[in-house]
Coordinates of C-alpha atoms in Angstrom, one line a residue:
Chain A
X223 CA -36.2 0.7 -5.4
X224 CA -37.1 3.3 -2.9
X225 CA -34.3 3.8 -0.6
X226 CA -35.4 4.9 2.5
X227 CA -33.3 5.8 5.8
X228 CA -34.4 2.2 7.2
X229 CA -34.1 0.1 4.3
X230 CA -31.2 -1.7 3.9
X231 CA -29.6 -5.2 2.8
X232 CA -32.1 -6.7 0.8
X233 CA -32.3 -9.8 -1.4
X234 CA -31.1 -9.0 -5.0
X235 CA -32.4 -10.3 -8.1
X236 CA -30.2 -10.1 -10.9
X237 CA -27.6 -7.6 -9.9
X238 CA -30.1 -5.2 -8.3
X239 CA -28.5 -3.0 -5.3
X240 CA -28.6 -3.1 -1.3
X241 CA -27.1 -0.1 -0.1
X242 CA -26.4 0.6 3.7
X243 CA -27.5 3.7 2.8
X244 CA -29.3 4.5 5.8
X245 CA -26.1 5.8 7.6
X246 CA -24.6 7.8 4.4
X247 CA -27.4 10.3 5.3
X248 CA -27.3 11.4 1.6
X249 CA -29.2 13.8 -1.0
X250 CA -32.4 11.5 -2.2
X251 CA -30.4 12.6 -5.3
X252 CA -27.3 10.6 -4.7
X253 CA -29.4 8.1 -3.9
X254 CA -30.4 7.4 -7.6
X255 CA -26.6 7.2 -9.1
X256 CA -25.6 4.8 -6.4
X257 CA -28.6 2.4 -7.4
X258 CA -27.6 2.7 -11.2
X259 CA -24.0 0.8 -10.0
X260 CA -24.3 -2.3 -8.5
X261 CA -22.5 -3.1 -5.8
X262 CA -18.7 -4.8 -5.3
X263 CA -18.8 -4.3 -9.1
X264 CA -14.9 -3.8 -8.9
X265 CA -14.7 -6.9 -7.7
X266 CA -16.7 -9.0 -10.0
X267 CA -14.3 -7.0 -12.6
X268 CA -11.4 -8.8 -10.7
X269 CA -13.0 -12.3 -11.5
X270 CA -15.1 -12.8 -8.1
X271 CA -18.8 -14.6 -8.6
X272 CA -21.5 -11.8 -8.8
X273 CA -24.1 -12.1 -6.1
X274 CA -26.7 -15.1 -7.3
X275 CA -29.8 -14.5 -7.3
X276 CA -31.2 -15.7 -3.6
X277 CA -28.0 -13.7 -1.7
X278 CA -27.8 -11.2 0.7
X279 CA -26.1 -8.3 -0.1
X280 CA -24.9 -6.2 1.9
X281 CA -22.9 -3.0 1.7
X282 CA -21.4 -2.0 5.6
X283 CA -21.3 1.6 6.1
X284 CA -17.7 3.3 6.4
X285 CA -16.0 5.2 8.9
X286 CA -17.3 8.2 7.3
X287 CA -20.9 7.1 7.1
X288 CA -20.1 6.9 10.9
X289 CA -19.4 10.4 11.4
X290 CA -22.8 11.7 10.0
X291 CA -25.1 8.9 11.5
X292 CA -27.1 10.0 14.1
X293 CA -26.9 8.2 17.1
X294 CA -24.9 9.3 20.5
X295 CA -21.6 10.6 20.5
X296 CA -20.9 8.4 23.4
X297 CA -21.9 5.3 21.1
X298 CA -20.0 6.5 18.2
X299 CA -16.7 7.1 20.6
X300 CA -17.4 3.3 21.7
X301 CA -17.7 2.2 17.6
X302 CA -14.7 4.2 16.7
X303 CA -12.5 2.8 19.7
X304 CA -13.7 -0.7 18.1
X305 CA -13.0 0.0 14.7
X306 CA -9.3 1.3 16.0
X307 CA -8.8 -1.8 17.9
X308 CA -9.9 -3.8 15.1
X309 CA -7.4 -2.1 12.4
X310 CA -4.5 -1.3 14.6
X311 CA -4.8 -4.7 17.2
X312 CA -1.2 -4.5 18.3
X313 CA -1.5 -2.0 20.4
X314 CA -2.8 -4.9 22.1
X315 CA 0.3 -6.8 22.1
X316 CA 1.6 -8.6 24.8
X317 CA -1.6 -8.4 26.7
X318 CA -4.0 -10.0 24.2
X319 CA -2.2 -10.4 21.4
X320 CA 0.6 -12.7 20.9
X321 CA 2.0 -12.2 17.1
X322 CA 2.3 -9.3 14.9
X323 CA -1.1 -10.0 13.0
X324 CA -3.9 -7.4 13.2
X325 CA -7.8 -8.1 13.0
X326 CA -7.5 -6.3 9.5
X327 CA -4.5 -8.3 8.2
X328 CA -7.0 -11.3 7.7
X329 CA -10.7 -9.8 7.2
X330 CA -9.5 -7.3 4.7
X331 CA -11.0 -3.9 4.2
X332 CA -11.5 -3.1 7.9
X333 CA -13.3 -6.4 8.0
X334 CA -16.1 -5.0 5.2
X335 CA -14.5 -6.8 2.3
X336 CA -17.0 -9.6 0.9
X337 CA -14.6 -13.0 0.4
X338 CA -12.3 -11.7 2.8
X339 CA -14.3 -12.9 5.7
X340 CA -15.9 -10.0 6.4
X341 CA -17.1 -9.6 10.2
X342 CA -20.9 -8.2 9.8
X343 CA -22.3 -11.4 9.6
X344 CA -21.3 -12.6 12.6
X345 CA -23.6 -9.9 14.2
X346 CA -26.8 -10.8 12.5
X347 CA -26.2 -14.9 12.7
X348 CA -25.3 -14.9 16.6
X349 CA -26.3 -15.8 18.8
X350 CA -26.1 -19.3 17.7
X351 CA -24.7 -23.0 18.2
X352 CA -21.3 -23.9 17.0
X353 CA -20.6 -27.3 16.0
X354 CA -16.9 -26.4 16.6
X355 CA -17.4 -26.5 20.1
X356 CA -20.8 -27.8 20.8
X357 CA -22.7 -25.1 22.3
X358 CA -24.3 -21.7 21.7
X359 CA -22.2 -18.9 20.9
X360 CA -22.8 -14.7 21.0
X361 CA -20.8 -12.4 19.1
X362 CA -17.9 -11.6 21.8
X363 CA -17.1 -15.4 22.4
X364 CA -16.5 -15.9 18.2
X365 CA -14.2 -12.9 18.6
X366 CA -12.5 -13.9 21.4
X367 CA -12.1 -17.6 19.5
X368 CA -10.1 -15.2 16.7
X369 CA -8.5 -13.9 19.3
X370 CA -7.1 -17.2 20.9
X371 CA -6.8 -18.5 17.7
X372 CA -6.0 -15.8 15.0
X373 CA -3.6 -13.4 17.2
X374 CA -2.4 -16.2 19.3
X375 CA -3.7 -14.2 22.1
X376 CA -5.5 -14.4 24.9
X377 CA -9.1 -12.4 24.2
X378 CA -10.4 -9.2 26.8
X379 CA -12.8 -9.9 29.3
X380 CA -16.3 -10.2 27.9
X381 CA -18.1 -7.3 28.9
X382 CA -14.5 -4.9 29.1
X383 CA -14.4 -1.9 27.3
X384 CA -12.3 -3.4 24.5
X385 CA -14.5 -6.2 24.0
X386 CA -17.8 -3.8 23.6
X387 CA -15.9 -1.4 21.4
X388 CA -15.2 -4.7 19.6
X389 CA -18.7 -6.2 19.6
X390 CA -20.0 -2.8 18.8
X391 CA -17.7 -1.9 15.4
X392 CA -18.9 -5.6 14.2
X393 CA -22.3 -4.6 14.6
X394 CA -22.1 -0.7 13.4
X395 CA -21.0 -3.0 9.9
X396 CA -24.6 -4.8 10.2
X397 CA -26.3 -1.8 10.2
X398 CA -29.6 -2.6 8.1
X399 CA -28.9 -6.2 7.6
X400 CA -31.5 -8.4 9.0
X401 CA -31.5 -10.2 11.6
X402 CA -31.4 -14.5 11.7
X403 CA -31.2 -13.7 7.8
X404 CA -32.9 -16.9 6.0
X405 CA -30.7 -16.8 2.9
X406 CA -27.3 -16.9 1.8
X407 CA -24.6 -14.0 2.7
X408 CA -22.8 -13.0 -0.3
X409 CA -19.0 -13.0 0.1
X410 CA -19.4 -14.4 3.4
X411 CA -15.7 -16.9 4.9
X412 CA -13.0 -16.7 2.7
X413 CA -13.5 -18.7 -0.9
X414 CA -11.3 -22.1 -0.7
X415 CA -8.9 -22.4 -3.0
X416 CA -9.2 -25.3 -5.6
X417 CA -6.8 -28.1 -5.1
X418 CA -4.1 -28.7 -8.0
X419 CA -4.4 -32.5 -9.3
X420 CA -0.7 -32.6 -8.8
X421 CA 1.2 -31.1 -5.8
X422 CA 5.3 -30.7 -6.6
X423 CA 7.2 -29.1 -3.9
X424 CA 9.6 -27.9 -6.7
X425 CA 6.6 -25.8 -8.5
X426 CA 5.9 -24.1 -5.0
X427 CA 9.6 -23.1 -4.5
X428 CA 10.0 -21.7 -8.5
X429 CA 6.8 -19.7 -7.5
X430 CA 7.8 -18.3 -4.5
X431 CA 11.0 -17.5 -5.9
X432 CA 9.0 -15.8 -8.7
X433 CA 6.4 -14.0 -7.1
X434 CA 6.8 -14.0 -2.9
X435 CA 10.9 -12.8 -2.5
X436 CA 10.1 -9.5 -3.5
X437 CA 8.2 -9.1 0.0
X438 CA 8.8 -12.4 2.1
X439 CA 12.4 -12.3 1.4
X440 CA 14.4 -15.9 0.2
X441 CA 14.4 -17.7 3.7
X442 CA 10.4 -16.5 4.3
X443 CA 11.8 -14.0 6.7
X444 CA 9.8 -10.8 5.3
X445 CA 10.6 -7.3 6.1
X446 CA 10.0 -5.6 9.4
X447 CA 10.6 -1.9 10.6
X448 CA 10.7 -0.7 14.3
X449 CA 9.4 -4.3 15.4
X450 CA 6.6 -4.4 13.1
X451 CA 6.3 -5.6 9.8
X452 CA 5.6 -4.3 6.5
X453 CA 5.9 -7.5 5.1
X454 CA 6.1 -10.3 7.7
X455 CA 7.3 -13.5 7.9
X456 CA 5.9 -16.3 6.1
X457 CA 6.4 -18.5 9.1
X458 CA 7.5 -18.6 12.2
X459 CA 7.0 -17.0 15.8
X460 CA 5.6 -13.4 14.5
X461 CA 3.1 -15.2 11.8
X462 CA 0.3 -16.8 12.1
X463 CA 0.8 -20.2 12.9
X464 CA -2.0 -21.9 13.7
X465 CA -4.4 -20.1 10.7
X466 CA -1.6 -21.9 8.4
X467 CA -1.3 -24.5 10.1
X468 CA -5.3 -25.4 10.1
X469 CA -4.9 -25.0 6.9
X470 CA -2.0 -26.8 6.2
X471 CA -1.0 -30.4 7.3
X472 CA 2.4 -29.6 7.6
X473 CA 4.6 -26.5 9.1
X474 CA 5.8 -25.8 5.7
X475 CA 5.2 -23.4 3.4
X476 CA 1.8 -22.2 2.7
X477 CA 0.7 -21.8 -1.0
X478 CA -2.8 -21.6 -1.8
X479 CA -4.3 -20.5 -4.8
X480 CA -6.1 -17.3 -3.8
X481 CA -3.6 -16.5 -0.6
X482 CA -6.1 -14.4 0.4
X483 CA -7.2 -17.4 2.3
X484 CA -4.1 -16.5 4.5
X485 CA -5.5 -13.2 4.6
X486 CA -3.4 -10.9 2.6
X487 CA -4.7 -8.1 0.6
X488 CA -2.0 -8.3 -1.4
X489 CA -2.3 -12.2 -2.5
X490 CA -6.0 -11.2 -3.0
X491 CA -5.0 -8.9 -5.6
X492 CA -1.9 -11.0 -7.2
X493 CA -4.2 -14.0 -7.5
X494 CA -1.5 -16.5 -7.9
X495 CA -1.9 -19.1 -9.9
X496 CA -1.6 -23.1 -8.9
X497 CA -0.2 -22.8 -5.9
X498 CA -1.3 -25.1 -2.8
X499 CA 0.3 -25.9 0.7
X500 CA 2.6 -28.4 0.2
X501 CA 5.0 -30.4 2.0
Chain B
X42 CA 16.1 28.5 -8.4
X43 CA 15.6 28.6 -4.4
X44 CA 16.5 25.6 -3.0
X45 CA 18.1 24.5 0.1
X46 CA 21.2 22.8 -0.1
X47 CA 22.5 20.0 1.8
X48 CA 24.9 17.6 1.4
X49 CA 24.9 14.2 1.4
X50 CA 26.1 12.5 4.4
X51 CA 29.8 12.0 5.1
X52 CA 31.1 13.8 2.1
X53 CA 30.6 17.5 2.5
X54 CA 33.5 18.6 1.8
X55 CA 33.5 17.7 -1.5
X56 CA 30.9 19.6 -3.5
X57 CA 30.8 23.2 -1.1
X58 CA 31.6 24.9 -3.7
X59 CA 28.0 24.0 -5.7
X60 CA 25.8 26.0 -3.8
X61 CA 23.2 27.3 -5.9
X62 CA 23.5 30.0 -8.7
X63 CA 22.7 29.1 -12.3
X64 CA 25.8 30.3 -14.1
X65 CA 28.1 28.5 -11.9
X66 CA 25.6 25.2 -12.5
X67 CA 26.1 25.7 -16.5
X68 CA 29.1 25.7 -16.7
X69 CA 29.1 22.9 -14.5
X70 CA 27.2 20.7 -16.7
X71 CA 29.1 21.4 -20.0
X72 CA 32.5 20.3 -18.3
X73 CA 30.7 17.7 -17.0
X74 CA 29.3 16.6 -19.8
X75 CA 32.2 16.8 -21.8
X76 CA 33.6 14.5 -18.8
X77 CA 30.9 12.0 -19.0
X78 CA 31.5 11.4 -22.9
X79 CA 35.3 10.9 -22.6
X80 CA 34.7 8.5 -19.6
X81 CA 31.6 6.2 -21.4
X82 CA 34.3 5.9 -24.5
X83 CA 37.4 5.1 -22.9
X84 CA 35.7 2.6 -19.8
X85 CA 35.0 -0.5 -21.7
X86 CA 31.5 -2.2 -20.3
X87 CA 33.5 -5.8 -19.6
X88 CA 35.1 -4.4 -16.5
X89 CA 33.9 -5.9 -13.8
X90 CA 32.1 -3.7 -11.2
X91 CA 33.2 -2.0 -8.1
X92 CA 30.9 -1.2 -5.3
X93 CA 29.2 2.5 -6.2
X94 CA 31.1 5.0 -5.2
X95 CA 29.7 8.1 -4.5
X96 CA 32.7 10.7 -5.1
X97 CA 32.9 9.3 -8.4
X98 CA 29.4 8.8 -9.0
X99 CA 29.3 13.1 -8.6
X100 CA 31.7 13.5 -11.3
X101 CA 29.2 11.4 -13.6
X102 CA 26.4 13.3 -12.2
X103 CA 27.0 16.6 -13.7
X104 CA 24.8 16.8 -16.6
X105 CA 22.4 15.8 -14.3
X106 CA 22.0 18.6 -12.4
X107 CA 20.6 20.4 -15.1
X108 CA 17.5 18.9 -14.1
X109 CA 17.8 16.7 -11.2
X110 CA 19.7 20.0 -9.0
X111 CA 22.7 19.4 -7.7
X112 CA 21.5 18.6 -4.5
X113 CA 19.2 16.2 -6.2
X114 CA 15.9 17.8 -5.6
X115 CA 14.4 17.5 -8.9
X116 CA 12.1 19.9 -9.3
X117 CA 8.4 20.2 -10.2
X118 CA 7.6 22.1 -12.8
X119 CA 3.4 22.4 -13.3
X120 CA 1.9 21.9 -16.4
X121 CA 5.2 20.7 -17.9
X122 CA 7.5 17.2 -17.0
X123 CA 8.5 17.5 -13.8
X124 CA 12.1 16.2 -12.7
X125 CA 12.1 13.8 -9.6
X126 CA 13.9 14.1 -6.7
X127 CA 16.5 11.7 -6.5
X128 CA 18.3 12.8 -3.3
X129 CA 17.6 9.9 -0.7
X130 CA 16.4 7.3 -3.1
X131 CA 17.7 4.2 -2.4
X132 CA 20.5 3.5 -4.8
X133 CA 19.1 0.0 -6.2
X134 CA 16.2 1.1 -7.3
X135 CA 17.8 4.1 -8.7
X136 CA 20.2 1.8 -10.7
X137 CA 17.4 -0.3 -11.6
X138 CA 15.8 2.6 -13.7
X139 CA 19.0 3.9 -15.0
X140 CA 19.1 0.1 -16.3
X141 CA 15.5 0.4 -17.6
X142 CA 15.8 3.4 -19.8
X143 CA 19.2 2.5 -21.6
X144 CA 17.3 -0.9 -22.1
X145 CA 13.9 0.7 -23.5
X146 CA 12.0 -1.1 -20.5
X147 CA 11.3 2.4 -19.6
X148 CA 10.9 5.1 -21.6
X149 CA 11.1 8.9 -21.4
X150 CA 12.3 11.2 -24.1
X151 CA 14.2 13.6 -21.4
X152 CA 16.0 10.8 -20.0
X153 CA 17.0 8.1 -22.3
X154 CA 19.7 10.2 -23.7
X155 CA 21.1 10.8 -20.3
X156 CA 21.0 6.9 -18.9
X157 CA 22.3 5.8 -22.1
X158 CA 25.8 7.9 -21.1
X159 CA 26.6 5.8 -18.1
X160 CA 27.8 2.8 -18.4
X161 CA 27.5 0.1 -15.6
X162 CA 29.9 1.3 -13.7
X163 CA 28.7 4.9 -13.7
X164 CA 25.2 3.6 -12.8
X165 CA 26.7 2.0 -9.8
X166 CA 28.0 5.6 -9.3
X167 CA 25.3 7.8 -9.4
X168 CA 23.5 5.9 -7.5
X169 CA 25.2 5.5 -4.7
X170 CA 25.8 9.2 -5.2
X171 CA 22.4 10.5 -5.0
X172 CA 20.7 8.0 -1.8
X173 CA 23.4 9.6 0.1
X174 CA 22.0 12.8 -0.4
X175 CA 19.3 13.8 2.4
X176 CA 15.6 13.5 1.5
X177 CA 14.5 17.6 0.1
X178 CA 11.3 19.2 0.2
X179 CA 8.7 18.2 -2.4
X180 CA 6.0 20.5 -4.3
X181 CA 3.3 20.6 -6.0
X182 CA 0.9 19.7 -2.9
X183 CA 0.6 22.9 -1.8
X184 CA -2.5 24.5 -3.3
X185 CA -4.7 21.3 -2.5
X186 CA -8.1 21.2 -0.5
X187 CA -8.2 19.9 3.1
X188 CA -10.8 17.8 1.1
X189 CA -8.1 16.3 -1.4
X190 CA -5.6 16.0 1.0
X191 CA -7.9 14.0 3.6
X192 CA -8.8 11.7 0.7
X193 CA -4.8 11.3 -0.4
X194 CA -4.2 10.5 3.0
X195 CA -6.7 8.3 3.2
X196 CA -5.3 6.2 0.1
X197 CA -1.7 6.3 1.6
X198 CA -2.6 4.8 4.5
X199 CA -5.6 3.0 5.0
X200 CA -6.5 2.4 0.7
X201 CA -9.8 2.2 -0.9
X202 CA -11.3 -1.5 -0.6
X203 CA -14.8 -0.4 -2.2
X204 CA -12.4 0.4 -5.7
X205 CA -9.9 -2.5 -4.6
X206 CA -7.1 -0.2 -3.8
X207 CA -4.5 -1.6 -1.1
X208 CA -3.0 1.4 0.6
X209 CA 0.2 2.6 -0.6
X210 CA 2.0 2.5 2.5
X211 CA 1.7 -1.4 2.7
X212 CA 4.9 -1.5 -0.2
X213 CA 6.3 1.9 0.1
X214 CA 6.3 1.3 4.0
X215 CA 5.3 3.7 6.7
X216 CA 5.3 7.1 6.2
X217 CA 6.1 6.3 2.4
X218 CA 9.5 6.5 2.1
X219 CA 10.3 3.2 0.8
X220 CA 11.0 -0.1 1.6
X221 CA 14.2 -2.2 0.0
X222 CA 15.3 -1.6 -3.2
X223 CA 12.3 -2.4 -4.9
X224 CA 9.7 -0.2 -3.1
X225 CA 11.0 3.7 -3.9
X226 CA 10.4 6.5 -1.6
X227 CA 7.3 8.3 -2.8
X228 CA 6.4 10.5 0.5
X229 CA 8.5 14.4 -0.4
X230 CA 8.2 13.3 -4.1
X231 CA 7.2 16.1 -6.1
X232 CA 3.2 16.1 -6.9
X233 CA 3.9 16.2 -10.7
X234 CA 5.8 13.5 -11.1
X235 CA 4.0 11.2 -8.8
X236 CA 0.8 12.0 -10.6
X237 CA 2.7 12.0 -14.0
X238 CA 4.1 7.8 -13.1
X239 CA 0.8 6.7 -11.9
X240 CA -1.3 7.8 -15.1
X241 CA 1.8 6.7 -17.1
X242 CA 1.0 3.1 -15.4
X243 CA -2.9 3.7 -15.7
X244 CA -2.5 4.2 -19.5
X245 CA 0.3 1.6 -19.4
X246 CA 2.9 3.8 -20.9
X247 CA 5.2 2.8 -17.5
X248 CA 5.3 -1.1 -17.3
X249 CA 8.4 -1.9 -15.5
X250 CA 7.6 -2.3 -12.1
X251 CA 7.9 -5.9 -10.9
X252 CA 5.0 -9.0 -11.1
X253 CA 3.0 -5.4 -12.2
X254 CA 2.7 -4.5 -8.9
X255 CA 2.5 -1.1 -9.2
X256 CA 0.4 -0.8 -12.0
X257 CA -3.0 -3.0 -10.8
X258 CA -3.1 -0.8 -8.1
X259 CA -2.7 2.9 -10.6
X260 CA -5.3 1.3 -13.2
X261 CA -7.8 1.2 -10.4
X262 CA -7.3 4.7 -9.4
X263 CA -9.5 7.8 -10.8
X264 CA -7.8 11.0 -11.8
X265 CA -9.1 12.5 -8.8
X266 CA -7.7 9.9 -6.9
X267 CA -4.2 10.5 -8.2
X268 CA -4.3 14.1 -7.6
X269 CA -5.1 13.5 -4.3
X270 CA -2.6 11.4 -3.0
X271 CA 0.2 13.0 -5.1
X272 CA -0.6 16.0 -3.7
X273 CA -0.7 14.1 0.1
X274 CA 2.6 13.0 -0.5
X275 CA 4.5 16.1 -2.0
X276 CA 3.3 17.4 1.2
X277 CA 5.3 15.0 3.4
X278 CA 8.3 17.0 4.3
X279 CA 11.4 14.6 4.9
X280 CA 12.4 13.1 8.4
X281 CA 8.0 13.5 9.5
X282 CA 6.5 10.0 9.6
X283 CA 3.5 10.2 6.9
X284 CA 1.5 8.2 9.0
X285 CA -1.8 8.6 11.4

């Protein structure tokens, strides 16, 4: 594979490579040791699928990559104002944002983490019609849905400065992904978690008692400092209601089996076992 | 032995006299310890246990100092085992690893001996004594690259999601300095004995963290990695937020 500036995400076969190597402006040397490890191979060693066969893969460019690509300052200001709004969203609070969540908290690895919804794909799929609200959507209206319905916020203005630094971070991640891409995205949503046969409200509890106190605290009530939390609340006004609640029928507590389909990097890594919302 | 001394909060009066000067600390530790062994035989275990009491957790703490400094400092020792600073700890978690070695769930030559003096009680002591202590100065960070220390700060605070690392400040809290009783301060710890736990979890010689939280994240971690961010963290002097 002949990894030019341009190429990018490409179909693999097998567990062949696409780098977003075109921003990491590296020695053509590097360029061979990077192809001889395939991609999000941590993570397959955690026990996520490997890329099949027909996916796209697709490796974001980091922050760092940032600083080296060469484009205008002015453009990289606007990605790196995005990227902070992205990773530090409550400095948003009270104007757009409505509970103590950040973008981050939920699409994990400053929103490049495959199976942690990360946010690239949005950029190379949209424009395009929703069937959750019937009509065609661009990139800053499915941020401003998270926003209404993630941060229980209200979202910026399309076209304000917060929303293009926004709009512009998301698509800074697509860098070298096609366009309208006519196959699968690897690690694209957050995997759902498989339903246990039997749901016992009694199993939850022993498991949060066993595994969630530690951080959430007995009564769910987690642990904040200075207004803002290092471990927050499992429910309440500070969490994330409606993300549980579309998820879970009732107000009660949420258990999944991955958590990370609550978005926490943590329950990505514990992978708790058996657990499910229950009532 | 230069060290700065200060005294815990709200009991200063009590140990002026150990300032610094070897000699003095000596002699110290073999009254002390003489102390310590007459107290563990006569105090029978099925007492049941006060609150930990600082004034009385000093008295127990003498043979520590030998390694731990009497104003709890620790110290980091380079190429050798490095003793952790204990001053400012919170006093659960230092009772829960004063628990852990007597019980084996932990183990270090050094300081099984030492735990395995106290008695409940004691370890209620001590405890207490030492988180009242104010936070000292860490080393061992002070010869690294602006290279190593951008990547340790990098793994404090923001982690590594391409290795699957969650940053560290997510459980030790802002800045590092700990979170509960169960998440111990690591920001001013000396560089040795950071790096020293984390490849003692890595090669899973150290297994008694809770629900292995600790140790997924250190057998992720290359050696480089662990220089860096023990390095990051010695450098955090106390009372500065670690943070961006």
């Amino acid at each position: 594979m002949n990894i030019s500036k341009k190429s990018l995400a490409l179909a693999v076969s097998g567990v062949s490579v696409a780098l977003a190597t075109g921003m990491m402006a590296q020695a053509a040397d590097d360029s061979e040791q990077q192809e001889a490890e395939a991609p999000y191979q941590t993570l397959v060693e955690l026990g996520y699928p490997a890329p099949k066969e027909n996916e796209l893969v697709h490796v974001p460019p980091t922050m760092a990559d940032l600083e080296e690509a060469d484009i205008h300052p002015e453009l990289k200001k606007v990605i790196r104002r995005g990227y902070e709004l992205f990773t530090n969203t409550q400095q948003l609070r009270g104007k757009h944002v409505f509970n103590d969540m950040n973008c981050s908290s939920c699409h994990l690895g400053e929103g490049r983490q495959p199976f942690s919804a990360p946010i690239w794909p949005a950029a190379v799929t949209l424009p395009n019609f929703r069937g959750k609200n019937q009509h065609v959507n661009n990139l800053e209206e499915r941020i401003a849905g998270c926003f209404a319905y993630s941060m229980n916020g209200t979202p910026p203005e399309y076209g304000s400065d917060d929303m293009l630094a926004l709009s512009a971070y998301h698509q800074w991640l697509a860098t070298g992904a096609p366009m309208y891409p006519d196959q699968p995205i690897y690690g694209r949503g957050f995997p759902a978690p498989d339903r246990p046969e039997e749901l016992s409200y009694a199993n939850g509890k022993a498991v949060y008692q066993d595994q969630c106190v530690i951080c959430h605290q007995e009564d769910g009530s987690g642990h904040y400092e200075d207004g803002e939390y290092v471990f927050p609340a499992t429910w309440g006004d500070g969490s994330n209601n409606w993300g549980l609640v579309s998820y879970v029928p009732t107000q009660r507590l949420a258990l999944s089996r991955t958590t990370c389909r609550w978005g926490s990097r943590y329950h990505c890594l514990i992978r708790t076992p058996g657990m499910w919302p229950i009532t | 032995m230069g060290y700065v001394y200060k005294a815990g909060k709200g009991f200063q009066g009590v140990h002026n006299h150990n300032t610094t000067g070897e000699t003095v600390m000596s002699k110290r530790i073999l009254s002390g310890l003489g102390l310590l062994l007459g107290a563990g035989l006569s105090a029978g275990s099925a007492l049941a246990l006060e609150p930990g009491d600082p004034q009385r957790g000093q008295a127990a703490a003498v043979t520590c100092t030998a390694c731990h400094q009497a104003n709890g400092s620790g110290m980091n020792i380079p190429g050798g085992e490095s003793w952790p600073r204990l001053a400012g700890q919170d006093a659960g978690y230092i009772a829960k690893q004063l628990h852990d070695f007597k019980s084996g769930r932990r183990q270090n030559a050094s300081m099984m001996p030492f735990a395995s003096m106290l008695n409940d009680q004691q370890i209620a002591d001590v405890a207490a004594y030492y988180s009242q202590m104010d936070v000292t100065p860490a080393s061992g960070g002070e010869e690294a690259s602006d290279k190593l220390l951008a990547r340790g700060e990098q793994l404090a605070n923001r982690g590594d999601w391409d290795d699957y690392i969650v940053s560290c400040s997510s459980c030790h809290g802002p800045g590092g300095t700990g979170v509960g009783s169960d998440f111990p301060g690591v920001a001013s710890q000396h560089a040795g004995y950071i790096s020293a736990q984390l490849h003692a979890w890595k090669d899973g010689e150290r297994s008694n963290d809770p629900q292995n939280l600790m140790g997924a994240i250190a057998k992720r971690m290359s050696d480089d990695d662990i220089a860096a961010v023990s390095a990051w963290y010695a450098n955090q002097a106390p009372g500065e937020e670690g943070g961006e």
